[in-house]
Amino acid sequence: MRNAAIQCTRFVLALVLTLCVAACDSLVGPEFPSGNLVELQAPPEFTLWWSLVEQCSGRRGSLAAVQFFRTRDPMLIVDGKRYDGYWWSEGNRVALVTPEDGATVRHEMLHALLQRGDHAPEYFAGRCDGWIRFDHPGTFGVPASPEAAVVSGTDALRATLTTLPAAPRASEFRGAFVYLITAESVRTAPVWVPVTNGLLATVFVTGNPIGMGAVTTATRLFFAPSQRRQALIDARITDAGYIDVVGSYVGAATLPQRVEIAP
Ligand SMILES: [Zn+2]
């Protein structure tokens, strides 16, 4: 297990490096770098990711109304700044460097769903916390107590793992689904839970030392009694069968779980 943790950490660090530039937007007339963009037919997994953003935000909208583009270059520059993704209200257009990166795609989808380019905290840090790529203070939405005790995730949290859709299919969304990890504080007093190596949540398939992870820039997270936080981890499996997985949220492990991938 130690070996697994190290491999996962390496993976996470690599992810941090490639995603160190935030996906963001501005409000005033940003240029549309058409020379670097090619139109992208929304792949089947975008339907799943759009439904996830609808679910977390509680808003409904039309995916078909959004125009997607991907970059020719491995980077996206808008008004002199580098981005992983960008949404323009004009034309309801989204540009993506990596359309396979579900968390960033969902961030831009949330802009399109809300039809606003700012990061309304209610949605980006609140309702959709952990469902999209967005870093926010670990205290968002709760009256954090600076003097609260520091307690490890193992001792403070009960973590559970499910999938969305609940019954993934290899033939649906090109095999894409997400693991949803939910952590709930079991403490009767508020606590700070330290985050190690930026690792927010992980999923390991039994017998496979390479894990999948979600990262955060937070170094600790605040949990009020019974407070819940969530993280999505994207997966893609195109062969039907069973997999045994175990998840974790800032160190609190879920029970091992068998996931059936239907044909
Ligand atoms: Zn943004």
CSV table of C-alpha atoms and ligand atoms in Angstrom, one decimal:
chain,number,residue,atom,x,y,z
A,1,MET,CA,0.0,0.0,0.0
A,2,ARG,CA,2.9,2.3,0.7
A,3,ASN,CA,4.2,1.7,-2.8
A,4,ALA,CA,0.7,2.5,-4.2
A,5,ALA,CA,0.6,5.8,-2.3
A,6,ILE,CA,3.9,6.9,-3.7
A,7,GLN,CA,2.9,6.1,-7.3
A,8,CYS,CA,-0.3,8.0,-6.7
A,9,THR,CA,1.5,11.0,-5.4
A,10,ARG,CA,3.7,11.0,-8.5
A,11,PHE,CA,0.7,10.9,-10.6
A,12,VAL,CA,-0.9,13.7,-8.7
A,13,LEU,CA,2.2,15.9,-8.9
A,14,ALA,CA,2.3,15.4,-12.7
A,15,LEU,CA,-1.4,16.4,-12.8
A,16,VAL,CA,-0.7,19.5,-10.8
A,17,LEU,CA,2.0,20.6,-13.2
A,18,THR,CA,-0.1,20.2,-16.3
A,19,LEU,CA,-3.1,21.9,-14.7
A,20,CYS,CA,-1.4,24.7,-12.9
A,21,VAL,CA,-3.1,27.2,-15.0
A,22,ALA,CA,-6.7,27.7,-13.9
A,23,ALA,CA,-9.6,27.5,-16.2
A,24,CYS,CA,-11.1,30.9,-16.1
A,25,ASP,CA,-12.9,33.6,-17.9
A,26,SER,CA,-13.3,37.4,-17.9
A,27,LEU,CA,-16.3,39.5,-18.4
A,28,VAL,CA,-15.2,42.1,-20.9
A,29,GLY,CA,-14.9,41.3,-24.6
A,30,PRO,CA,-12.2,38.7,-24.6
A,31,GLU,CA,-10.7,37.9,-28.0
A,32,PHE,CA,-11.7,34.6,-29.7
A,33,PRO,CA,-8.4,33.0,-30.9
A,34,SER,CA,-10.0,31.4,-33.9
A,35,GLY,CA,-6.6,30.7,-35.6
A,36,ASN,CA,-5.8,28.2,-32.8
A,37,LEU,CA,-9.2,26.6,-32.6
A,38,VAL,CA,-11.0,23.9,-34.4
A,39,GLU,CA,-14.7,23.1,-33.9
A,40,LEU,CA,-15.3,20.0,-31.7
A,41,GLN,CA,-18.4,17.8,-32.1
A,42,ALA,CA,-19.3,17.2,-28.4
A,43,PRO,CA,-18.3,13.5,-27.8
A,44,PRO,CA,-20.8,11.2,-26.0
A,45,GLU,CA,-19.2,11.7,-22.5
A,46,PHE,CA,-20.1,15.4,-22.7
A,47,THR,CA,-23.7,14.4,-22.3
A,48,LEU,CA,-22.8,12.7,-19.0
A,49,TRP,CA,-20.7,15.6,-17.8
A,50,TRP,CA,-23.4,18.1,-18.7
A,51,SER,CA,-25.9,16.1,-16.7
A,52,LEU,CA,-23.5,16.1,-13.7
A,53,VAL,CA,-23.2,19.9,-13.8
A,54,GLU,CA,-27.0,20.1,-14.1
A,55,GLN,CA,-27.3,17.8,-11.1
A,56,CYS,CA,-24.8,19.7,-8.8
A,57,SER,CA,-26.0,23.1,-9.8
A,58,GLY,CA,-29.8,22.3,-9.7
A,59,ARG,CA,-30.1,24.2,-13.1
A,60,ARG,CA,-31.2,22.9,-16.4
A,61,GLY,CA,-29.9,23.9,-19.8
A,62,SER,CA,-29.3,22.8,-23.4
A,63,LEU,CA,-25.9,21.1,-24.2
A,64,ALA,CA,-26.8,21.4,-27.9
A,65,ALA,CA,-26.8,25.2,-27.5
A,66,VAL,CA,-23.1,25.2,-26.6
A,67,GLN,CA,-20.4,25.3,-29.3
A,68,PHE,CA,-17.2,23.5,-28.5
A,69,PHE,CA,-13.7,24.0,-29.8
A,70,ARG,CA,-10.4,22.4,-29.1
A,71,THR,CA,-7.0,24.1,-29.5
A,72,ARG,CA,-4.5,23.2,-32.3
A,73,ASP,CA,-1.6,24.1,-30.0
A,74,PRO,CA,-1.2,22.5,-26.6
A,75,MET,CA,-2.1,25.8,-25.0
A,76,LEU,CA,-4.9,28.3,-25.0
A,77,ILE,CA,-4.0,32.0,-24.8
A,78,VAL,CA,-6.8,34.6,-24.3
A,79,ASP,CA,-6.0,38.2,-23.9
A,80,GLY,CA,-2.4,37.3,-23.2
A,81,LYS,CA,-3.2,34.8,-20.4
A,82,ARG,CA,-2.9,31.0,-20.5
A,83,TYR,CA,-6.0,28.9,-19.8
A,84,ASP,CA,-7.0,25.2,-19.8
A,85,GLY,CA,-10.5,26.2,-20.9
A,86,TYR,CA,-12.5,29.3,-21.7
A,87,TRP,CA,-16.2,30.2,-22.1
A,88,TRP,CA,-17.4,33.1,-24.3
A,89,SER,CA,-20.9,34.4,-23.7
A,90,GLU,CA,-20.9,35.6,-27.3
A,91,GLY,CA,-22.0,32.6,-29.3
A,92,ASN,CA,-22.0,30.4,-26.1
A,93,ARG,CA,-18.6,29.1,-27.1
A,94,VAL,CA,-16.2,26.9,-25.1
A,95,ALA,CA,-12.6,26.3,-26.0
A,96,LEU,CA,-10.7,23.4,-24.4
A,97,VAL,CA,-7.0,22.4,-24.5
A,98,THR,CA,-7.9,18.8,-23.3
A,99,PRO,CA,-11.5,17.8,-24.0
A,100,GLU,CA,-10.7,14.5,-22.2
A,101,ASP,CA,-10.3,16.3,-18.9
A,102,GLY,CA,-13.7,16.0,-17.4
A,103,ALA,CA,-13.2,18.3,-14.4
A,104,THR,CA,-12.1,21.3,-16.6
A,105,VAL,CA,-14.8,20.6,-19.2
A,106,ARG,CA,-17.4,20.6,-16.4
A,107,HIS,CA,-16.0,23.9,-15.1
A,108,GLU,CA,-16.6,25.5,-18.6
A,109,MET,CA,-20.0,23.8,-18.8
A,110,LEU,CA,-21.0,25.4,-15.5
A,111,HIS,CA,-20.2,28.8,-17.0
A,112,ALA,CA,-22.4,27.9,-20.1
A,113,LEU,CA,-25.2,26.6,-17.9
A,114,LEU,CA,-25.3,29.7,-15.7
A,115,GLN,CA,-24.6,32.0,-18.7
A,116,ARG,CA,-22.1,34.0,-16.7
A,117,GLY,CA,-18.3,34.3,-16.8
A,118,ASP,CA,-17.6,35.0,-13.2
A,119,HIS,CA,-17.2,32.3,-10.5
A,120,ALA,CA,-20.3,32.7,-8.5
A,121,PRO,CA,-19.3,31.2,-5.1
A,122,GLU,CA,-22.7,29.7,-4.6
A,123,TYR,CA,-22.1,27.4,-7.6
A,124,PHE,CA,-18.4,27.1,-8.1
A,125,ALA,CA,-17.4,26.8,-4.4
A,126,GLY,CA,-20.7,25.6,-3.0
A,127,ARG,CA,-23.1,23.4,-4.9
A,128,CYS,CA,-20.6,22.1,-7.4
A,129,ASP,CA,-17.6,21.8,-4.9
A,130,GLY,CA,-15.6,18.8,-6.0
A,131,TRP,CA,-17.7,18.2,-9.1
A,132,ILE,CA,-15.7,20.6,-11.3
A,133,ARG,CA,-12.1,21.9,-11.4
A,134,PHE,CA,-12.1,24.9,-9.0
A,135,ASP,CA,-10.0,25.7,-6.0
A,136,HIS,CA,-11.5,27.7,-3.2
A,137,PRO,CA,-10.7,28.3,0.5
A,138,GLY,CA,-11.3,25.2,2.5
A,139,THR,CA,-13.7,27.2,4.7
A,140,PHE,CA,-16.2,28.2,2.1
A,141,GLY,CA,-19.8,28.2,3.2
A,142,VAL,CA,-19.2,27.4,6.8
A,143,PRO,CA,-18.3,29.5,9.8
A,144,ALA,CA,-14.8,28.1,10.3
A,145,SER,CA,-13.2,28.2,13.7
A,146,PRO,CA,-9.5,28.9,13.5
A,147,GLU,CA,-9.1,27.3,16.9
A,148,ALA,CA,-10.8,24.0,15.9
A,149,ALA,CA,-8.7,20.9,16.5
A,150,VAL,CA,-6.6,19.4,13.7
A,151,VAL,CA,-7.8,15.8,13.2
A,152,SER,CA,-6.6,13.4,10.5
A,153,GLY,CA,-9.1,12.4,7.8
A,154,THR,CA,-9.0,8.8,9.0
A,155,ASP,CA,-10.2,9.9,12.4
A,156,ALA,CA,-12.6,12.7,11.4
A,157,LEU,CA,-14.4,11.4,8.3
A,158,ARG,CA,-16.6,8.6,7.1
A,159,ALA,CA,-16.0,8.2,3.3
A,160,THR,CA,-18.3,6.4,0.9
A,161,LEU,CA,-18.0,5.7,-2.8
A,162,THR,CA,-20.7,5.4,-5.5
A,163,THR,CA,-20.7,5.8,-9.3
A,164,LEU,CA,-22.6,8.1,-11.6
A,165,PRO,CA,-24.4,6.7,-13.5
A,166,ALA,CA,-25.2,4.3,-10.7
A,167,ALA,CA,-24.9,1.4,-13.2
A,168,PRO,CA,-22.1,2.3,-15.7
A,169,ARG,CA,-22.3,0.8,-19.1
A,170,ALA,CA,-19.3,0.1,-21.4
A,171,SER,CA,-21.3,1.0,-24.4
A,172,GLU,CA,-22.7,4.3,-23.0
A,173,PHE,CA,-20.8,7.6,-23.0
A,174,ARG,CA,-17.8,5.8,-24.6
A,175,GLY,CA,-17.4,4.0,-21.3
A,176,ALA,CA,-17.1,7.2,-19.3
A,177,PHE,CA,-18.5,7.4,-15.8
A,178,VAL,CA,-17.4,9.0,-12.5
A,179,TYR,CA,-16.6,7.8,-9.0
A,180,LEU,CA,-18.4,10.0,-6.5
A,181,ILE,CA,-16.6,10.1,-3.1
A,182,THR,CA,-18.5,11.6,-0.2
A,183,ALA,CA,-16.9,12.4,3.1
A,184,GLU,CA,-18.9,13.3,6.2
A,185,SER,CA,-17.5,14.4,9.5
A,186,VAL,CA,-18.2,12.0,12.4
A,187,ARG,CA,-16.9,14.4,15.0
A,188,THR,CA,-19.2,16.3,17.4
A,189,ALA,CA,-16.9,19.4,17.3
A,190,PRO,CA,-15.6,21.3,14.2
A,191,VAL,CA,-12.2,20.1,12.9
A,192,TRP,CA,-9.5,21.0,10.4
A,193,VAL,CA,-8.5,18.0,8.3
A,194,PRO,CA,-5.0,18.3,6.9
A,195,VAL,CA,-4.5,17.6,3.1
A,196,THR,CA,-1.3,15.7,2.3
A,197,ASN,CA,0.5,16.4,-1.0
A,198,GLY,CA,-2.5,18.2,-2.4
A,199,LEU,CA,-4.3,14.9,-2.6
A,200,LEU,CA,-8.1,15.4,-2.2
A,201,ALA,CA,-9.5,12.1,-3.2
A,202,THR,CA,-8.3,8.8,-4.8
A,203,VAL,CA,-9.6,5.6,-6.3
A,204,PHE,CA,-7.5,2.5,-6.5
A,205,VAL,CA,-8.5,-0.6,-8.4
A,206,THR,CA,-7.6,-3.7,-6.3
A,207,GLY,CA,-4.3,-5.1,-7.4
A,208,ASN,CA,-3.4,-2.1,-9.5
A,209,PRO,CA,-0.8,0.2,-7.9
A,210,ILE,CA,-1.6,3.1,-10.1
A,211,GLY,CA,-4.5,5.2,-8.7
A,212,MET,CA,-6.6,7.9,-10.0
A,213,GLY,CA,-6.8,11.1,-8.1
A,214,ALA,CA,-8.3,14.6,-7.6
A,215,VAL,CA,-6.1,17.3,-6.4
A,216,THR,CA,-6.5,20.5,-4.5
A,217,THR,CA,-4.3,23.5,-3.6
A,218,ALA,CA,-5.8,23.6,-0.1
A,219,THR,CA,-3.6,22.4,2.7
A,220,ARG,CA,-6.4,21.8,5.1
A,221,LEU,CA,-10.2,21.5,5.0
A,222,PHE,CA,-12.7,22.6,7.6
A,223,PHE,CA,-15.5,20.3,8.6
A,224,ALA,CA,-18.4,21.3,10.9
A,225,PRO,CA,-20.1,18.4,12.7
A,226,SER,CA,-21.9,16.2,10.1
A,227,GLN,CA,-20.6,18.4,7.3
A,228,ARG,CA,-20.2,16.6,3.9
A,229,ARG,CA,-17.8,17.3,1.1
A,230,GLN,CA,-17.6,15.5,-2.2
A,231,ALA,CA,-15.1,14.8,-5.0
A,232,LEU,CA,-15.7,13.3,-8.5
A,233,ILE,CA,-13.0,11.2,-10.2
A,234,ASP,CA,-13.4,10.5,-13.9
A,235,ALA,CA,-13.1,7.0,-15.2
A,236,ARG,CA,-13.4,5.3,-18.5
A,237,ILE,CA,-13.9,1.5,-18.9
A,238,THR,CA,-14.9,0.1,-22.3
A,239,ASP,CA,-15.0,-3.6,-21.4
A,240,ALA,CA,-18.0,-5.0,-19.5
A,241,GLY,CA,-17.2,-6.8,-16.2
A,242,TYR,CA,-16.5,-6.2,-12.5
A,243,ILE,CA,-13.8,-4.1,-10.8
A,244,ASP,CA,-13.1,-4.0,-7.1
A,245,VAL,CA,-12.2,-0.5,-6.0
A,246,VAL,CA,-11.4,1.4,-2.8
A,247,GLY,CA,-11.6,5.2,-2.6
A,248,SER,CA,-10.4,7.8,-0.1
A,249,TYR,CA,-11.0,11.4,0.8
A,250,VAL,CA,-8.1,13.3,2.4
A,251,GLY,CA,-6.9,10.0,3.9
A,252,ALA,CA,-10.2,8.5,5.0
A,253,ALA,CA,-10.7,5.2,3.1
A,254,THR,CA,-14.0,3.9,1.8
A,255,LEU,CA,-15.0,0.3,2.2
A,256,PRO,CA,-13.8,-1.8,-0.7
A,257,GLN,CA,-16.6,-1.9,-3.3
A,258,ARG,CA,-17.4,-4.0,-6.4
A,259,VAL,CA,-18.5,-2.0,-9.5
A,260,GLU,CA,-20.3,-3.7,-12.3
A,261,ILE,CA,-19.7,-2.4,-15.8
A,262,ALA,CA,-22.6,-3.6,-17.9
A,263,PRO,CA,-22.2,-4.2,-21.6
B,1,ZN,ZN,-14.0,29.9,-15.0
